[in-house]
Amino acid sequence: MREALAAAAEAATAGDVPVGAVVVRDGAIVSRASNRTVRDQDPTAHAEVLALRAAAQGLGRWRLDDCTLVVTLEPCAMCAGAVVLARVARLVFGAWDDKAGMVGSIEDIVRHPRLNHRPEVMAGVLADDCADLLARFFEERRA
């Protein structure tokens, strides 16, 4: 999660919402990404999607069934769907997202009983650090 937080901080420096993600396999980081929606002018350039894409490319396969996605914020609907479609084994996230979170806050896409894949989920890892980074970013925007 510390590596995901470092990626999130880089996003904030570049003007993007500070969310960072890493994909881990066998204890090693396979990919690392931060939000790039503003920088790339791409609404799909969320940290999770970019990290999953890079991991798939680096591993040469779309199934990430032996990987863990670690992200600083509870995934939105798009990112939760990507986790399911990539067959990610485990999802670890930090801060809860009461406005858009789809891993328990609003709905729970990744554990929906009708879907063909349901990753293991660990929530709240370094939640205060993740939430503080987001809160500081938005406070600075409002000032």
mmCIF file of C-alpha atoms in Angstrom:
data_model
loop_
_atom_site.group_PDB
_atom_site.id
_atom_site.type_symbol
_atom_site.label_atom_id
_atom_site.label_comp_id
_atom_site.label_asym_id
_atom_site.label_seq_id
_atom_site.Cartn_x
_atom_site.Cartn_y
_atom_site.Cartn_z
ATOM 1 C CA MET A 1 0.000 0.000 0.000
ATOM 2 C CA ARG A 2 2.908 2.364 0.625
ATOM 3 C CA GLU A 3 3.894 2.067 -3.033
ATOM 4 C CA ALA A 4 0.302 2.813 -4.089
ATOM 5 C CA LEU A 5 0.325 5.865 -1.796
ATOM 6 C CA ALA A 6 3.522 7.091 -3.453
ATOM 7 C CA ALA A 7 1.862 6.750 -6.860
ATOM 8 C CA ALA A 8 -1.188 8.603 -5.552
ATOM 9 C CA ALA A 9 0.993 11.468 -4.349
ATOM 10 C CA GLU A 10 2.486 11.736 -7.851
ATOM 11 C CA ALA A 11 -1.024 12.046 -9.287
ATOM 12 C CA ALA A 12 -1.815 14.906 -6.911
ATOM 13 C CA THR A 13 1.358 16.733 -7.926
ATOM 14 C CA ALA A 14 0.231 16.491 -11.559
ATOM 15 C CA GLY A 15 -3.282 17.766 -10.766
ATOM 16 C CA ASP A 16 -5.098 14.440 -10.844
ATOM 17 C CA VAL A 17 -7.154 13.014 -7.981
ATOM 18 C CA PRO A 18 -4.582 11.201 -5.818
ATOM 19 C CA VAL A 19 -5.342 7.546 -6.339
ATOM 20 C CA GLY A 20 -2.559 5.044 -6.814
ATOM 21 C CA ALA A 21 -2.541 1.340 -7.611
ATOM 22 C CA VAL A 22 -0.072 -1.505 -7.852
ATOM 23 C CA VAL A 23 -0.434 -5.060 -9.087
ATOM 24 C CA VAL A 24 1.554 -7.600 -7.097
ATOM 25 C CA ARG A 25 2.411 -11.173 -8.033
ATOM 26 C CA ASP A 26 4.475 -13.537 -5.875
ATOM 27 C CA GLY A 27 5.453 -10.623 -3.623
ATOM 28 C CA ALA A 28 6.836 -8.488 -6.456
ATOM 29 C CA ILE A 29 5.303 -5.404 -8.015
ATOM 30 C CA VAL A 30 4.283 -6.155 -11.601
ATOM 31 C CA SER A 31 2.868 -2.709 -12.386
ATOM 32 C CA ARG A 32 2.259 0.664 -10.778
ATOM 33 C CA ALA A 33 -0.023 3.494 -11.849
ATOM 34 C CA SER A 34 -1.752 6.636 -10.691
ATOM 35 C CA ASN A 35 -4.836 8.443 -11.903
ATOM 36 C CA ARG A 36 -4.239 10.154 -15.246
ATOM 37 C CA THR A 37 -7.728 11.326 -16.185
ATOM 38 C CA VAL A 38 -6.758 15.006 -16.204
ATOM 39 C CA ARG A 39 -3.292 14.562 -17.708
ATOM 40 C CA ASP A 40 -4.533 12.274 -20.475
ATOM 41 C CA GLN A 41 -8.007 13.815 -20.829
ATOM 42 C CA ASP A 42 -9.279 10.232 -20.611
ATOM 43 C CA PRO A 43 -12.202 9.361 -18.331
ATOM 44 C CA THR A 44 -11.064 5.724 -18.203
ATOM 45 C CA ALA A 45 -7.511 6.531 -17.053
ATOM 46 C CA HIS A 46 -8.116 5.490 -13.448
ATOM 47 C CA ALA A 47 -5.140 4.105 -11.528
ATOM 48 C CA GLU A 48 -6.686 0.639 -11.275
ATOM 49 C CA VAL A 49 -7.390 0.310 -15.003
ATOM 50 C CA LEU A 50 -3.922 1.558 -15.931
ATOM 51 C CA ALA A 51 -2.234 -0.799 -13.455
ATOM 52 C CA LEU A 52 -4.279 -3.766 -14.707
ATOM 53 C CA ARG A 53 -3.473 -2.941 -18.337
ATOM 54 C CA ALA A 54 0.245 -2.653 -17.591
ATOM 55 C CA ALA A 55 0.241 -5.913 -15.623
ATOM 56 C CA ALA A 56 -1.546 -7.770 -18.408
ATOM 57 C CA GLN A 57 0.872 -6.418 -20.974
ATOM 58 C CA GLY A 58 3.913 -7.168 -18.814
ATOM 59 C CA LEU A 59 2.767 -10.708 -18.053
ATOM 60 C CA GLY A 60 1.564 -11.328 -21.598
ATOM 61 C CA ARG A 61 -1.924 -12.426 -20.558
ATOM 62 C CA TRP A 62 -5.250 -10.880 -19.641
ATOM 63 C CA ARG A 63 -6.038 -13.231 -16.764
ATOM 64 C CA LEU A 64 -4.483 -11.921 -13.588
ATOM 65 C CA ASP A 65 -5.749 -14.780 -11.444
ATOM 66 C CA ASP A 66 -2.512 -15.011 -9.473
ATOM 67 C CA CYS A 67 -2.260 -11.274 -8.800
ATOM 68 C CA THR A 68 -3.326 -8.811 -6.137
ATOM 69 C CA LEU A 69 -4.469 -5.289 -6.963
ATOM 70 C CA VAL A 70 -3.634 -2.801 -4.211
ATOM 71 C CA VAL A 71 -5.335 0.595 -4.521
ATOM 72 C CA THR A 72 -5.601 3.597 -2.224
ATOM 73 C CA LEU A 73 -9.344 4.162 -2.735
ATOM 74 C CA GLU A 74 -12.317 1.818 -2.978
ATOM 75 C CA PRO A 75 -12.843 1.157 -6.703
ATOM 76 C CA CYS A 76 -15.676 2.752 -8.689
ATOM 77 C CA ALA A 77 -18.045 0.732 -10.887
ATOM 78 C CA MET A 78 -15.707 0.770 -13.893
ATOM 79 C CA CYS A 79 -12.681 -0.311 -11.887
ATOM 80 C CA ALA A 80 -14.571 -2.926 -9.865
ATOM 81 C CA GLY A 81 -15.805 -4.376 -13.146
ATOM 82 C CA ALA A 82 -12.259 -4.429 -14.512
ATOM 83 C CA VAL A 83 -11.098 -6.337 -11.408
ATOM 84 C CA VAL A 84 -13.743 -8.987 -12.054
ATOM 85 C CA LEU A 85 -13.059 -9.198 -15.796
ATOM 86 C CA ALA A 86 -9.298 -9.518 -15.237
ATOM 87 C CA ARG A 87 -9.947 -12.364 -12.772
ATOM 88 C CA VAL A 88 -7.795 -10.632 -10.125
ATOM 89 C CA ALA A 89 -7.313 -12.994 -7.182
ATOM 90 C CA ARG A 90 -7.254 -10.361 -4.436
ATOM 91 C CA LEU A 91 -8.279 -6.728 -4.126
ATOM 92 C CA VAL A 92 -6.781 -4.654 -1.328
ATOM 93 C CA PHE A 93 -7.881 -1.059 -0.854
ATOM 94 C CA GLY A 94 -7.349 1.737 1.628
ATOM 95 C CA ALA A 95 -9.996 4.428 1.971
ATOM 96 C CA TRP A 96 -13.712 3.859 1.562
ATOM 97 C CA ASP A 97 -15.530 5.966 -1.054
ATOM 98 C CA ASP A 98 -19.041 6.790 0.136
ATOM 99 C CA LYS A 99 -19.828 8.658 -3.107
ATOM 100 C CA ALA A 100 -18.732 6.175 -5.769
ATOM 101 C CA GLY A 101 -17.358 3.048 -4.084
ATOM 102 C CA MET A 102 -18.570 -0.203 -5.573
ATOM 103 C CA VAL A 103 -16.908 -2.688 -3.236
ATOM 104 C CA GLY A 104 -19.329 -2.222 -0.387
ATOM 105 C CA SER A 105 -20.083 1.480 0.015
ATOM 106 C CA ILE A 106 -22.845 1.827 -2.600
ATOM 107 C CA GLU A 107 -22.965 -1.662 -4.072
ATOM 108 C CA ASP A 108 -20.607 -4.624 -4.135
ATOM 109 C CA ILE A 109 -19.826 -5.452 -7.744
ATOM 110 C CA VAL A 110 -16.780 -7.612 -7.062
ATOM 111 C CA ARG A 111 -18.724 -9.991 -4.826
ATOM 112 C CA HIS A 112 -21.986 -10.052 -6.756
ATOM 113 C CA PRO A 113 -23.292 -13.631 -6.637
ATOM 114 C CA ARG A 114 -24.257 -13.739 -10.328
ATOM 115 C CA LEU A 115 -20.792 -12.927 -11.622
ATOM 116 C CA ASN A 116 -18.397 -15.688 -12.615
ATOM 117 C CA HIS A 117 -15.468 -14.378 -10.564
ATOM 118 C CA ARG A 118 -15.300 -12.950 -7.060
ATOM 119 C CA PRO A 119 -11.907 -11.848 -5.743
ATOM 120 C CA GLU A 120 -10.906 -11.957 -2.119
ATOM 121 C CA VAL A 121 -11.251 -8.425 -0.681
ATOM 122 C CA MET A 122 -9.294 -6.719 2.085
ATOM 123 C CA ALA A 123 -10.513 -3.212 2.904
ATOM 124 C CA GLY A 124 -9.194 -0.421 5.093
ATOM 125 C CA VAL A 125 -5.443 -1.011 4.712
ATOM 126 C CA LEU A 126 -3.737 2.255 5.753
ATOM 127 C CA ALA A 127 -7.195 3.808 5.365
ATOM 128 C CA ASP A 128 -6.349 6.947 7.344
ATOM 129 C CA ASP A 129 -3.234 7.672 5.266
ATOM 130 C CA CYS A 130 -5.177 7.125 2.032
ATOM 131 C CA ALA A 131 -8.118 9.263 3.156
ATOM 132 C CA ASP A 132 -5.836 12.044 4.433
ATOM 133 C CA LEU A 133 -4.100 12.328 1.068
ATOM 134 C CA LEU A 134 -7.450 12.703 -0.678
ATOM 135 C CA ALA A 135 -8.778 15.171 1.915
ATOM 136 C CA ARG A 136 -5.680 17.395 1.612
ATOM 137 C CA PHE A 137 -5.954 17.374 -2.186
ATOM 138 C CA PHE A 138 -9.581 18.524 -2.166
ATOM 139 C CA GLU A 139 -8.997 21.069 0.620
ATOM 140 C CA GLU A 140 -6.282 22.695 -1.492
ATOM 141 C CA ARG A 141 -8.659 22.812 -4.480
ATOM 142 C CA ARG A 142 -11.340 24.559 -2.414
ATOM 143 C CA ALA A 143 -8.967 27.143 -0.896
#
